[in-house]
Coordinates of C-alpha atoms in Angstrom, one line a residue:
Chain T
X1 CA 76.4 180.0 11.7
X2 CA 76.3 176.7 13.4
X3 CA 77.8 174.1 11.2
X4 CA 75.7 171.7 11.5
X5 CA 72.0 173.9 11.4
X6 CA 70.0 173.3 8.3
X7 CA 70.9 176.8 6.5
X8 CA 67.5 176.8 5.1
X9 CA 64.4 178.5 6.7
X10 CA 62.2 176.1 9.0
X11 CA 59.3 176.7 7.0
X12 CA 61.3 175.8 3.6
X13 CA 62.6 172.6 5.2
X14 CA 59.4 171.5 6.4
X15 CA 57.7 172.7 2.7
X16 CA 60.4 170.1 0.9
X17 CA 59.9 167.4 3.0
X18 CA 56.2 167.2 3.2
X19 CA 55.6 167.4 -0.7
X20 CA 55.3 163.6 -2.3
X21 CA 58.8 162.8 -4.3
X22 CA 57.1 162.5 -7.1
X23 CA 55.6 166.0 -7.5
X24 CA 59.2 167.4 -6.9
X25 CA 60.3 169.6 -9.8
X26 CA 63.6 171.1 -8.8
X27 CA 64.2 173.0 -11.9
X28 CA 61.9 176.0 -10.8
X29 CA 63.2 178.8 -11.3
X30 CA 61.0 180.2 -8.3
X31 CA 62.9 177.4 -5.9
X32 CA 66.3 179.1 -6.8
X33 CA 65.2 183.1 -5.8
X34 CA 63.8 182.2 -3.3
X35 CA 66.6 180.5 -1.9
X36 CA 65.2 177.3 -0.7
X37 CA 66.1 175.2 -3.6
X38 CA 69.1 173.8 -0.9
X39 CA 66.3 172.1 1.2
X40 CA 65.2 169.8 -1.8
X41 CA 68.5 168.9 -3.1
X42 CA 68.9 167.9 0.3
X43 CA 65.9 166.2 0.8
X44 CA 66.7 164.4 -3.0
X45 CA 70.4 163.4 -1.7
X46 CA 69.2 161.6 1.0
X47 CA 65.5 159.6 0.0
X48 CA 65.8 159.4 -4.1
X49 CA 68.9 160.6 -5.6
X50 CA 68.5 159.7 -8.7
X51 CA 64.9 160.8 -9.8
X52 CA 62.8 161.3 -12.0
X53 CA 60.6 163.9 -12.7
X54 CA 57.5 163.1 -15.0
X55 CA 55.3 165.8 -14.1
X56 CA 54.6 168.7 -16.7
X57 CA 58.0 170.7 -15.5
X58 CA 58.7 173.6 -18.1
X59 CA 61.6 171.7 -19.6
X60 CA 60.2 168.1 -20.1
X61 CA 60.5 165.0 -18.4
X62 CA 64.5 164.6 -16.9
X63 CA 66.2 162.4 -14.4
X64 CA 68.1 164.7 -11.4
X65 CA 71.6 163.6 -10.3
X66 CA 71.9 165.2 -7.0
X67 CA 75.2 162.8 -5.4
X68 CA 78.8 164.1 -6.0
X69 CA 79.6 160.2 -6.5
X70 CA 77.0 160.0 -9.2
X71 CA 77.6 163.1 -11.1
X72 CA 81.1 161.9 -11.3
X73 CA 80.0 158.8 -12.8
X74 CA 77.9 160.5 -15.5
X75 CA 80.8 162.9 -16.0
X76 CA 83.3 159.9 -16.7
X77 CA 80.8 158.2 -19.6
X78 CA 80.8 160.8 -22.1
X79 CA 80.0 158.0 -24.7
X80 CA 76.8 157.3 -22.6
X81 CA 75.7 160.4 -21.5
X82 CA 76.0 162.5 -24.7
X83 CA 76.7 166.5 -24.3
X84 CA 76.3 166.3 -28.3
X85 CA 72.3 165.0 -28.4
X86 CA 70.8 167.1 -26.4
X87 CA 73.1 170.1 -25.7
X88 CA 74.5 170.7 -22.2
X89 CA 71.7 172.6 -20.5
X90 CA 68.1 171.6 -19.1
X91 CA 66.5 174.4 -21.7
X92 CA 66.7 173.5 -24.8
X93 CA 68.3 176.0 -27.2
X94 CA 70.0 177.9 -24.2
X95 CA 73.7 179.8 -24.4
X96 CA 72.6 179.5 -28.1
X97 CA 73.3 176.2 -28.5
X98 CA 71.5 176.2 -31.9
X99 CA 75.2 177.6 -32.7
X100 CA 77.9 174.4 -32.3
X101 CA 80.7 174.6 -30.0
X102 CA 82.9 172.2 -28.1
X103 CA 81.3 171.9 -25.4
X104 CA 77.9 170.4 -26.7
X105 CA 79.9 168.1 -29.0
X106 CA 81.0 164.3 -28.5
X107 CA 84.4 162.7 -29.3
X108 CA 86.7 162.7 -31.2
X109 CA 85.7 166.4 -32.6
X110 CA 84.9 168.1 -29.2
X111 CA 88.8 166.4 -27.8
X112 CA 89.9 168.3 -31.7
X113 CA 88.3 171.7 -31.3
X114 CA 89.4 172.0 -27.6
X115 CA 93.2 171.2 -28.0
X116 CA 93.1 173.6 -30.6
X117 CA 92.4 176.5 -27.9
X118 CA 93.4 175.3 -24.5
X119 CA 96.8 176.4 -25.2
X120 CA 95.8 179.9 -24.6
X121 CA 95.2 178.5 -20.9
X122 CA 98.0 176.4 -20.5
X123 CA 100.2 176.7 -17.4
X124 CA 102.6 178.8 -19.4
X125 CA 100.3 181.2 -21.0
X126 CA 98.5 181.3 -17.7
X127 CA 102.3 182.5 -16.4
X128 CA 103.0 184.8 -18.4
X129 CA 99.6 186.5 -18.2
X130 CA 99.7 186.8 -14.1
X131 CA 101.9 189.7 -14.5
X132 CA 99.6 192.1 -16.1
X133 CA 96.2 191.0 -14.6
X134 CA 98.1 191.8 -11.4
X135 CA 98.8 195.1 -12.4
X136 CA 95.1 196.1 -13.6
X137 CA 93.3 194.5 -10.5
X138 CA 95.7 196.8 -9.0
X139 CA 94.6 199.4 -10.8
X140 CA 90.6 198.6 -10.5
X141 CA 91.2 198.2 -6.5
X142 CA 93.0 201.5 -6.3
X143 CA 90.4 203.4 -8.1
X144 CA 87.4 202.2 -5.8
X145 CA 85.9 204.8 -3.3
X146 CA 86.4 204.7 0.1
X147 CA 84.1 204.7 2.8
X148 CA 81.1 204.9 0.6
X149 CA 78.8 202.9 -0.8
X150 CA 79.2 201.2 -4.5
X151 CA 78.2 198.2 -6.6
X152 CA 81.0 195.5 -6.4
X153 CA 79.5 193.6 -9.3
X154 CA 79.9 196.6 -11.4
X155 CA 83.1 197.9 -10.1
X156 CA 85.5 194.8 -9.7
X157 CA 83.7 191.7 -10.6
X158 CA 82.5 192.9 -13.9
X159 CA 85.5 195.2 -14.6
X160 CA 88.4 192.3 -14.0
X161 CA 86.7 189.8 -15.9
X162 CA 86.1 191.8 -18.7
X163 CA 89.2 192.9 -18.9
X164 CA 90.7 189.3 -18.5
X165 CA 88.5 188.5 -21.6
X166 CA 89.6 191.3 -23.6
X167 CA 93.3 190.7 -22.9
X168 CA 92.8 186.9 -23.9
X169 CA 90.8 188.0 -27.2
X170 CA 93.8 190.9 -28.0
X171 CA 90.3 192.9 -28.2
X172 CA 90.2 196.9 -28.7
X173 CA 90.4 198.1 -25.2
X174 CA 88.0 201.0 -25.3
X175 CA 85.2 198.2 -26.9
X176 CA 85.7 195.8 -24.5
X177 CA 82.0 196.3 -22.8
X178 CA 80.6 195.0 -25.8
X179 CA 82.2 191.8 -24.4
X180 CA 79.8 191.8 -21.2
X181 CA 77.0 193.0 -23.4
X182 CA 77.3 189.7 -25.6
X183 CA 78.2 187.9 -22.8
X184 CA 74.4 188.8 -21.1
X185 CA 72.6 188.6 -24.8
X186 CA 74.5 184.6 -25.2
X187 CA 73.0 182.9 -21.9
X188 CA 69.6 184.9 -21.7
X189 CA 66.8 183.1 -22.0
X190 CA 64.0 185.2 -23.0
X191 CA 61.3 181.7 -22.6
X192 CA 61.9 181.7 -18.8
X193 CA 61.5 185.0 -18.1
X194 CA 64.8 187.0 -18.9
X195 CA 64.5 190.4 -19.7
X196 CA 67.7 191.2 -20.8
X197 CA 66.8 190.7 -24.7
X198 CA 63.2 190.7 -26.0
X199 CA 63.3 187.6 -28.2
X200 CA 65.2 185.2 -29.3
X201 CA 65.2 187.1 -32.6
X202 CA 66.4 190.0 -31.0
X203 CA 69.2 188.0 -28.9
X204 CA 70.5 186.3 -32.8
X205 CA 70.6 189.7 -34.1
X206 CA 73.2 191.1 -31.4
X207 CA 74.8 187.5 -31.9
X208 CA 75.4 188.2 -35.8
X209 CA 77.0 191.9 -34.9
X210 CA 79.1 189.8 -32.3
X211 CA 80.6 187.3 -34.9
X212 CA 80.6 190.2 -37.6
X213 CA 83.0 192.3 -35.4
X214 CA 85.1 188.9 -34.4
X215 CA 85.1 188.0 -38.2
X216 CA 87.0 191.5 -38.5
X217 CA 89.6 190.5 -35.9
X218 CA 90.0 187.0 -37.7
X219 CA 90.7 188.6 -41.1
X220 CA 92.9 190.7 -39.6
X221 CA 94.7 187.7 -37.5
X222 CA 94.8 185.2 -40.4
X223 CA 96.8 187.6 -42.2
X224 CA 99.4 188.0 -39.2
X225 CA 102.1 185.8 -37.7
X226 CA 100.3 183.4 -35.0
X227 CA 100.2 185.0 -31.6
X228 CA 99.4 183.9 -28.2
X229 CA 95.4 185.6 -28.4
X230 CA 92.1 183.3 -28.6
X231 CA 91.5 184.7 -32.2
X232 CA 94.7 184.3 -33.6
X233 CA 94.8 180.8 -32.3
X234 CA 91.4 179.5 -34.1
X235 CA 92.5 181.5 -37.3
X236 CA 95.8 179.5 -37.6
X237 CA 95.2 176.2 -35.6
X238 CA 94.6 173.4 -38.5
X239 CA 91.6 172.1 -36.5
X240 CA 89.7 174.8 -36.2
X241 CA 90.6 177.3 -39.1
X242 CA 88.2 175.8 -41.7
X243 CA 85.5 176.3 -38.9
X244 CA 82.0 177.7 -40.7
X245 CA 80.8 180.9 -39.3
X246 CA 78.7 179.1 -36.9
X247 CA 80.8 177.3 -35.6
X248 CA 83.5 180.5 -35.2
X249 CA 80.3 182.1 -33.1
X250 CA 80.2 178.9 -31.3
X251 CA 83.5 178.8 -30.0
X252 CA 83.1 182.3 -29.5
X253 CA 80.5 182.4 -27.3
X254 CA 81.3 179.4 -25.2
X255 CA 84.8 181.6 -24.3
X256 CA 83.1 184.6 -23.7
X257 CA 80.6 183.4 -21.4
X258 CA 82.9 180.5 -19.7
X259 CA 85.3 183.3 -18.9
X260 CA 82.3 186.0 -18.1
X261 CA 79.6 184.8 -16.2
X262 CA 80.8 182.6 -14.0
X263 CA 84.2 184.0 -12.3
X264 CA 82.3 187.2 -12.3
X265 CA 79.7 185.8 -10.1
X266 CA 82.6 183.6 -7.7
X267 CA 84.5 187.2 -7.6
X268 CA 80.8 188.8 -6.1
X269 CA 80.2 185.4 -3.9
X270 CA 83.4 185.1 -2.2
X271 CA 83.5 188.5 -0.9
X272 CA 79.8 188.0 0.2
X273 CA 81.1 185.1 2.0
X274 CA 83.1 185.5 3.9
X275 CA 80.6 188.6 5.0
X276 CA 78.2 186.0 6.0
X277 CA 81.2 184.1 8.1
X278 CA 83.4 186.7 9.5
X279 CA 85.8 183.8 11.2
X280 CA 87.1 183.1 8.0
X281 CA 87.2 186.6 7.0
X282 CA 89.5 187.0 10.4
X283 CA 91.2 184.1 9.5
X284 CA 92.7 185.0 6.0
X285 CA 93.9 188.5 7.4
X286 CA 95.8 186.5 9.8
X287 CA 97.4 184.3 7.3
X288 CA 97.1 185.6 4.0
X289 CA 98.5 182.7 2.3
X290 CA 95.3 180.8 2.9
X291 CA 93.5 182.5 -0.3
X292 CA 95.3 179.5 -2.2
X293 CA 93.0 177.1 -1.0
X294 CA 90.2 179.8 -0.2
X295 CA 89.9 180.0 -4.0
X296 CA 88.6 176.7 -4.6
X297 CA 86.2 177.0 -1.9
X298 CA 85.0 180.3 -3.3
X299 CA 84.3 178.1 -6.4
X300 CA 82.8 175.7 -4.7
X301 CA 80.7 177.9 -2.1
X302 CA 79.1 179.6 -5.6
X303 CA 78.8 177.2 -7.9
X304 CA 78.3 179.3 -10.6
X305 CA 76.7 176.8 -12.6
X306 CA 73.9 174.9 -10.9
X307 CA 73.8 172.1 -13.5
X308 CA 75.1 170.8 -17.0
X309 CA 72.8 168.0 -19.0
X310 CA 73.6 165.3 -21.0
X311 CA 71.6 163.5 -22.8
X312 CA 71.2 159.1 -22.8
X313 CA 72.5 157.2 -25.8
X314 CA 71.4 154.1 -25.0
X315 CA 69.5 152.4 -22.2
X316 CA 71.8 152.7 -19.3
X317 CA 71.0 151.7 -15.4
X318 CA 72.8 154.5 -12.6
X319 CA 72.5 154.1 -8.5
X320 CA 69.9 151.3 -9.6
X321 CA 67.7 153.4 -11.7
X322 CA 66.7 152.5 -15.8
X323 CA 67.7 155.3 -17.7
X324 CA 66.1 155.0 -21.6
X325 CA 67.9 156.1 -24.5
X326 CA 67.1 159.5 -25.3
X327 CA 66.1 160.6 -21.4
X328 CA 67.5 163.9 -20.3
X329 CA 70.1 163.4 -16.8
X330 CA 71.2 166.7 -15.0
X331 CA 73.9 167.0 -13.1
X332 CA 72.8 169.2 -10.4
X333 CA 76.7 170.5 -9.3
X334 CA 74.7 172.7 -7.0
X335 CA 73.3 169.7 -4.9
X336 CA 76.5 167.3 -5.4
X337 CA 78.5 170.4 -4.1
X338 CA 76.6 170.4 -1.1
X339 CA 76.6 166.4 -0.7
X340 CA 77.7 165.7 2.9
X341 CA 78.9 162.1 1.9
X342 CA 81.9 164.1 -0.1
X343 CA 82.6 167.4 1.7
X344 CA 82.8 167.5 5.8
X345 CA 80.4 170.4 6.9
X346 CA 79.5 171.2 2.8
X347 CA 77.2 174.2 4.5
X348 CA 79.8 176.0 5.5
X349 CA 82.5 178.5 4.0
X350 CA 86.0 176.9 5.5
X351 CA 88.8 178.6 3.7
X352 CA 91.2 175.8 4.7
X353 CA 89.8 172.8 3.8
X354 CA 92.3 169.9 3.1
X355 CA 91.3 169.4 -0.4
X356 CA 89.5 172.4 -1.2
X357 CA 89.5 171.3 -5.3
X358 CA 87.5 168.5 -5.0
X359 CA 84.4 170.4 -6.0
X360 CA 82.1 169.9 -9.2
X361 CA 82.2 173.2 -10.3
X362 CA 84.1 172.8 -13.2
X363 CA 82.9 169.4 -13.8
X364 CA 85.1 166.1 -14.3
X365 CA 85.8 164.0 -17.2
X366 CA 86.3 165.2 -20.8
X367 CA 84.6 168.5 -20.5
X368 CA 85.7 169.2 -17.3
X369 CA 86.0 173.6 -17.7
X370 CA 89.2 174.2 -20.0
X371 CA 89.6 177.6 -17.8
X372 CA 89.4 176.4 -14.6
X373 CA 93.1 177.4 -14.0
X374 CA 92.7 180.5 -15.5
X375 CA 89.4 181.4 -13.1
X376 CA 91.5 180.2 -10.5
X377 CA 94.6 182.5 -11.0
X378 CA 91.9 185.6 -11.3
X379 CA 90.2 185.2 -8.1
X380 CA 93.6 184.5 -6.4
X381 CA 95.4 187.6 -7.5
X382 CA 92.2 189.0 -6.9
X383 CA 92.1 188.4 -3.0
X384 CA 95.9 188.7 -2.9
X385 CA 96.0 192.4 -4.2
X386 CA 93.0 192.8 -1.8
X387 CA 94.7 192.0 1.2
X388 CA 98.0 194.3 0.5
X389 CA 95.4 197.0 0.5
X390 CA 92.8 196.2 2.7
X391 CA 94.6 194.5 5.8
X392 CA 91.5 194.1 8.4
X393 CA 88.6 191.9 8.9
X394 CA 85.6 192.7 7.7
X395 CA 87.6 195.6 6.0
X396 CA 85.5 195.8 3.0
X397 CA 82.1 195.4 4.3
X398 CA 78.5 194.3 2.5
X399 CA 76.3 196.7 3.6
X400 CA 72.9 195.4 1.9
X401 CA 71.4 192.8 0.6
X402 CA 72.5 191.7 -2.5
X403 CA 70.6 191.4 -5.6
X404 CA 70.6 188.0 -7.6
X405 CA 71.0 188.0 -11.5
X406 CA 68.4 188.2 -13.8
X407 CA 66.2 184.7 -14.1
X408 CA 68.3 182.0 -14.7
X409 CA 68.1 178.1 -14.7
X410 CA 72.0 177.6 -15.2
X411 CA 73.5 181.0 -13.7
X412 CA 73.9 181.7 -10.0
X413 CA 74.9 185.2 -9.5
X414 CA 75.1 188.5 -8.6
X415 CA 73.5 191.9 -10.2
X416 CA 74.6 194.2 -7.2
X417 CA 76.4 193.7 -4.4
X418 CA 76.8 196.7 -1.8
X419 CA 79.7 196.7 -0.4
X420 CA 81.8 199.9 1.5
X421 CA 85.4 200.0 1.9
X422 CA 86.5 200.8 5.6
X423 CA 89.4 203.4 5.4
Chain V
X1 CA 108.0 150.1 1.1
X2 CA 108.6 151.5 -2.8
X3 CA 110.3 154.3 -3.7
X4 CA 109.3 157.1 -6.4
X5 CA 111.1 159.9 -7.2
X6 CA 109.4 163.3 -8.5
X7 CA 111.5 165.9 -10.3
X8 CA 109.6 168.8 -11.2
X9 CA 110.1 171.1 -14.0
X10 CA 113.2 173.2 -12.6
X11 CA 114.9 169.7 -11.6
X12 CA 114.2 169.2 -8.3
X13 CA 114.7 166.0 -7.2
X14 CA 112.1 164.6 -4.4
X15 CA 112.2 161.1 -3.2
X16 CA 108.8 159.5 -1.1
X17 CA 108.7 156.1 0.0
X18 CA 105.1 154.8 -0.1
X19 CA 103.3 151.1 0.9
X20 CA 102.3 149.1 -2.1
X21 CA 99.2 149.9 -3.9
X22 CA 99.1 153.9 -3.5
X23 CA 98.7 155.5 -6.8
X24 CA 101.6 158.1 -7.5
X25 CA 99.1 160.8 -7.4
X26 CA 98.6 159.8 -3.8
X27 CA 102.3 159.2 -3.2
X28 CA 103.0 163.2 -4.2
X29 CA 99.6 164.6 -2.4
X30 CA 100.0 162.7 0.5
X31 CA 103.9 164.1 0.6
X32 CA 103.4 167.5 -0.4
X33 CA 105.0 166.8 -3.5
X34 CA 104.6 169.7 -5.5
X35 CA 103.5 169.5 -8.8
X36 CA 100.6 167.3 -8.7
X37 CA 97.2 168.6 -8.6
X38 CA 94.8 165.4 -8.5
X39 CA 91.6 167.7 -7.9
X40 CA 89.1 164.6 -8.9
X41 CA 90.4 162.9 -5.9
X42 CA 92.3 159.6 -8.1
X43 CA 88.8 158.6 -10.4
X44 CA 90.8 159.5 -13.6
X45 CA 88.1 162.7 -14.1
X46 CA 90.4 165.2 -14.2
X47 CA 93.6 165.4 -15.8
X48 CA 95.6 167.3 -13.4
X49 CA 98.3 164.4 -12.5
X50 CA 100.0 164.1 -15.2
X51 CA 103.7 162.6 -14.9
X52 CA 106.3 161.8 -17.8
X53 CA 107.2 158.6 -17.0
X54 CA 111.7 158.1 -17.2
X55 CA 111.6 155.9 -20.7
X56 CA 113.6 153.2 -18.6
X57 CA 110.1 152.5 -16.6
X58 CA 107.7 152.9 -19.5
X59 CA 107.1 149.2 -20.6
X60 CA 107.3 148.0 -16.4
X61 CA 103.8 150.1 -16.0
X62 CA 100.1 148.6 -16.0
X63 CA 98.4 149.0 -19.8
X64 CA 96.2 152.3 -20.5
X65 CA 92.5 152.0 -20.2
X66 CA 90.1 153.8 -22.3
X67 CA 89.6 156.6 -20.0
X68 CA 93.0 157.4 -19.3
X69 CA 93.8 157.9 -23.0
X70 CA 90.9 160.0 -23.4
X71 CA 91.6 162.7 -20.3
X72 CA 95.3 162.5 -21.6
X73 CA 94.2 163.7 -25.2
X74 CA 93.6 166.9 -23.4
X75 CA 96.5 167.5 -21.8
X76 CA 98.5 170.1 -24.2
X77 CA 101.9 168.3 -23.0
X78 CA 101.4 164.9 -23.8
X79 CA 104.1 162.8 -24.9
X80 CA 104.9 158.9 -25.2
X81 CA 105.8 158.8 -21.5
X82 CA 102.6 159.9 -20.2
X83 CA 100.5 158.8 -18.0
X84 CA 97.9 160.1 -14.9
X85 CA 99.3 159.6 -11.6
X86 CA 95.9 158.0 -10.2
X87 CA 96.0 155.1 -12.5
X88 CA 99.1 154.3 -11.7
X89 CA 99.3 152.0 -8.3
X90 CA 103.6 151.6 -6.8
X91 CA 104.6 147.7 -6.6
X92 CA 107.5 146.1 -6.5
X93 CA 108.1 146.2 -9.7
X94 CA 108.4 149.6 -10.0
X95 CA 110.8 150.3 -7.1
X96 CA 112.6 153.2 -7.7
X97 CA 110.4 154.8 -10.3
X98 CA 111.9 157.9 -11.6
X99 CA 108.6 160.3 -13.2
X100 CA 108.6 163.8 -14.0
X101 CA 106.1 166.8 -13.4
X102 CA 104.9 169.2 -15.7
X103 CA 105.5 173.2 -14.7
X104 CA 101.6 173.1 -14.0
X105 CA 98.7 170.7 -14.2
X106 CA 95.5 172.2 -15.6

């Protein structure tokens, strides 16, 4: 690809530049199938990067914040730009939010309820853990087929993080697909169009049998000496073992699906990458060592989360723009990750970039993501147990087009990914 | 020039000499000191340069601002001589700063 091409159809470019700023409504879901939702962040960066959109959009009336400079500045005023009013997504009600957890609250409890678990992340959990998630990617890789066709989602990206979920929750082994399942059920969204539950009604239901079964595991934990699993910790932790059962399924599903959907989807993307540039495909076989600062770039190159919201507490001005109390701001991390004023050539996969982590994938400030480490260490041993296998460029080869997850406003990802293994 | 030594978590000692008004986070990225992270780029955003200052320097550095204190109160590890590299800028007054890195930054 030439680095410095539009990577966006003609026609798409000349579409998002021709329609009036004020009809723009870049959270359509339509825009992000189809692909060209690139061109409009791009055209947003550069003529209004703070804007408004008043029209009738599905969610509402909400400012975009499209500049990596700006989004940073949003990030770092949490007292401002509340996760806690609103919630953290453009949808009201999404990833269950009706259910409170850390994420969607302010400080001083959100800065309680996440010291309380980000021990199980710490660099010396995270240590202690490499060994056996090395030794069941090992095992995933060395049961793929070879030289035929399968479903990488399926096969590795769902498989390891699954399994990293259920070695984190001490969950029964031979359950652990139930972890996926709730996983899907937590950040459908059966308004916009998901199919994977019927109804919000439906989706609560399978959320009660998920905290039903995880209010086993806690009675079973409380009971026990403390130990170094997720449940264990919130059971014995003093802020978080008085938590009410919605808050337990809170915390519970921000885990599952921080530590589901998204390094999945970077664990389908990066291979697909580096696919769609095979220089950087040659140039990690040549120098292995390079998938430490590849990983980043996977992160960044996916952006697994296009956005997080906040929500105004008080009348604020950004890049020159009023902002009223109660107005909805999105970070758009997909369009900041892409903002050529903070990343040389940000349209291009470069797996040795100088500072490959400054990205907004995991966001900045106080809610910056607790498992950002964690996703890290996964797609690294990931790549690294690839490449003692798997020694050759373009080794393990897309062979199809892949297949995009099912309609989502916050998720970018994979269903299927074709991919065959050159032997 | 001012001088700042990093000793990581094992003990290892690593000395930099840097011009006046680089933060420490700087100092150790800019010398491939290991053990600093700095992955918001020095806008006190993410937490991942923290230092334990040597108590000896503690009361010789700049105050806290709000924002510090906050991304601090994340970090599992904190202690009295905390503080995030970025916010911190070498003078002359802290000549021969002695901090310490945690075994990871996260």
């Amino acid at each position: 690809m030439n680095a410095t091409a539009s990577p966006y159809s003609s026609k798409a470019v000349e579409e998002a530049n021709s329609i009036p700023l004020d009809q723009i409504d870049v959270a359509d879901t339509k825009l992000f199938r189809s692909g060209t939702i690139g061109a409009y962040f791009d055209r947003l960066r550069r003529e209004d990067p703070i804007h408004y959109c008043a029209k009738n959009s599905l969610y509402g009336p909400y400012w975009s914040v499209t500049r990596y400079k700006d989004i940073i500045e949003v990030e770092t005023k949490p007292l401002i730009f509340s996760s806690e009013a609103g919630g953290v997504t453009i949808e009201d009600g999404t990833l269950a939010l009706d259910t409170p957890m850390f994420i969607s609250m302010d400080p001083p409890k959100h800065d309680e309820q996440r010291r309380a678990v980000s021990p199980t992340v710490s660099p010396e959990t995270l240590a202690q853990l490499e060994g056996a998630m090395r030794q069941r990617t090992g095992e995933v890789l060395d049961g793929l087929p070879l030289n035929q066709t399968f479903n990488w989602v399926d096969r590795v990206s769902i498989e390891l993080t699954t399994q990293m979920l259920a070695l984190l929750f001490d969950f029964p082994w031979d359950e652990r697909s139930k972890l996926t399942r709730w996983s899907e059920v937590a950040s459908a969204s059966p308004e916009s169009g998901s199919t994977v539950v019927e109804s919000n009604e439906a989706r609560m239901a399978e959320l009660g049998e998920c905290l039903a079964y995880f209010t086993r595991l806690w009675n079973e934990r409380i009971n026990a000496p403390p130990k170094f699993d997720l449940v264990s910790m919130l059971a014995h932790s003093p802020a978080t073992r008085d938590m009410t059962p919605n808050e337990y399924l809170g915390n519970l599903i921000l885990l599952i699906v921080g530590g589901n959907d998204t390094t999945r989807n970077s664990m389908s993307g990066g291979l697909l990458a580096l696919n769609e540039f095979p220089d950087e495909y040659r140039k990690l076989c040549e120098k292995p060592a390079l998938v430490a600062s590849m990983v980043p770039e996977i992160i960044r190159w996916q952006t697994p989360l296009t956005h997080m919201r906040r929500t105004a507490l008080s009348d604020t001005t950004l890049g020159g723009k009023q902002i009223k109390k109660g107005d909805k701001v999105i970070m758009w991390y997909l369009s900041g990750n892409r903002d050529p004023d903070a990343i040389d050539q940000p349209d291009t996969f470069i797996i040795d970039r100088a500072r490959p982590r400054q990205h907004l994938s995991f966001g900045f400030g106080i809610h910056r993501c607790m498992g950002n480490r964690l996703a890290e260490l996964q797609i690294r041993v990931l790549w690294e147990e690839i490449l003692k296998r798997w020694t050759k460029p373009m080794q393990i080869e897309v062979v199809g087009a892949p297949e995009a997850t099912d309609v989502s406003i916050i998720f970018r990802g994979y269903k299927s990914l074709p991919v065959r293994i050159n032997a | 020039m001012i001088k700042i030594t990093f000793v990581d978590h094992s003990n290892v000692r690593r000395d930099v000499e840097v011009p006046e008004g680089l933060s420490l986070m700087e100092a150790a990225v800019q010398n491939l000191v290991p053990g600093i992270d700095g992955d918001c780029g020095g806008c006190c955003a993410c937490g991942t340069c923290h230092v334990h200052v040597a108590p000896e320097f503690v009361d010789r550095l700049p105050p806290m601002d709000e924002m510090e204190n906050e991304m601090l109160g994340l970090v599992g590890t904190r202690d009295k001589q905390s503080r995030l590299g970025c916010q911190v800028k070498a003078s002359q007054a802290l000549d021969g700063l002695v901090v310490h890195t945690p075994i990871g930054q996260h």
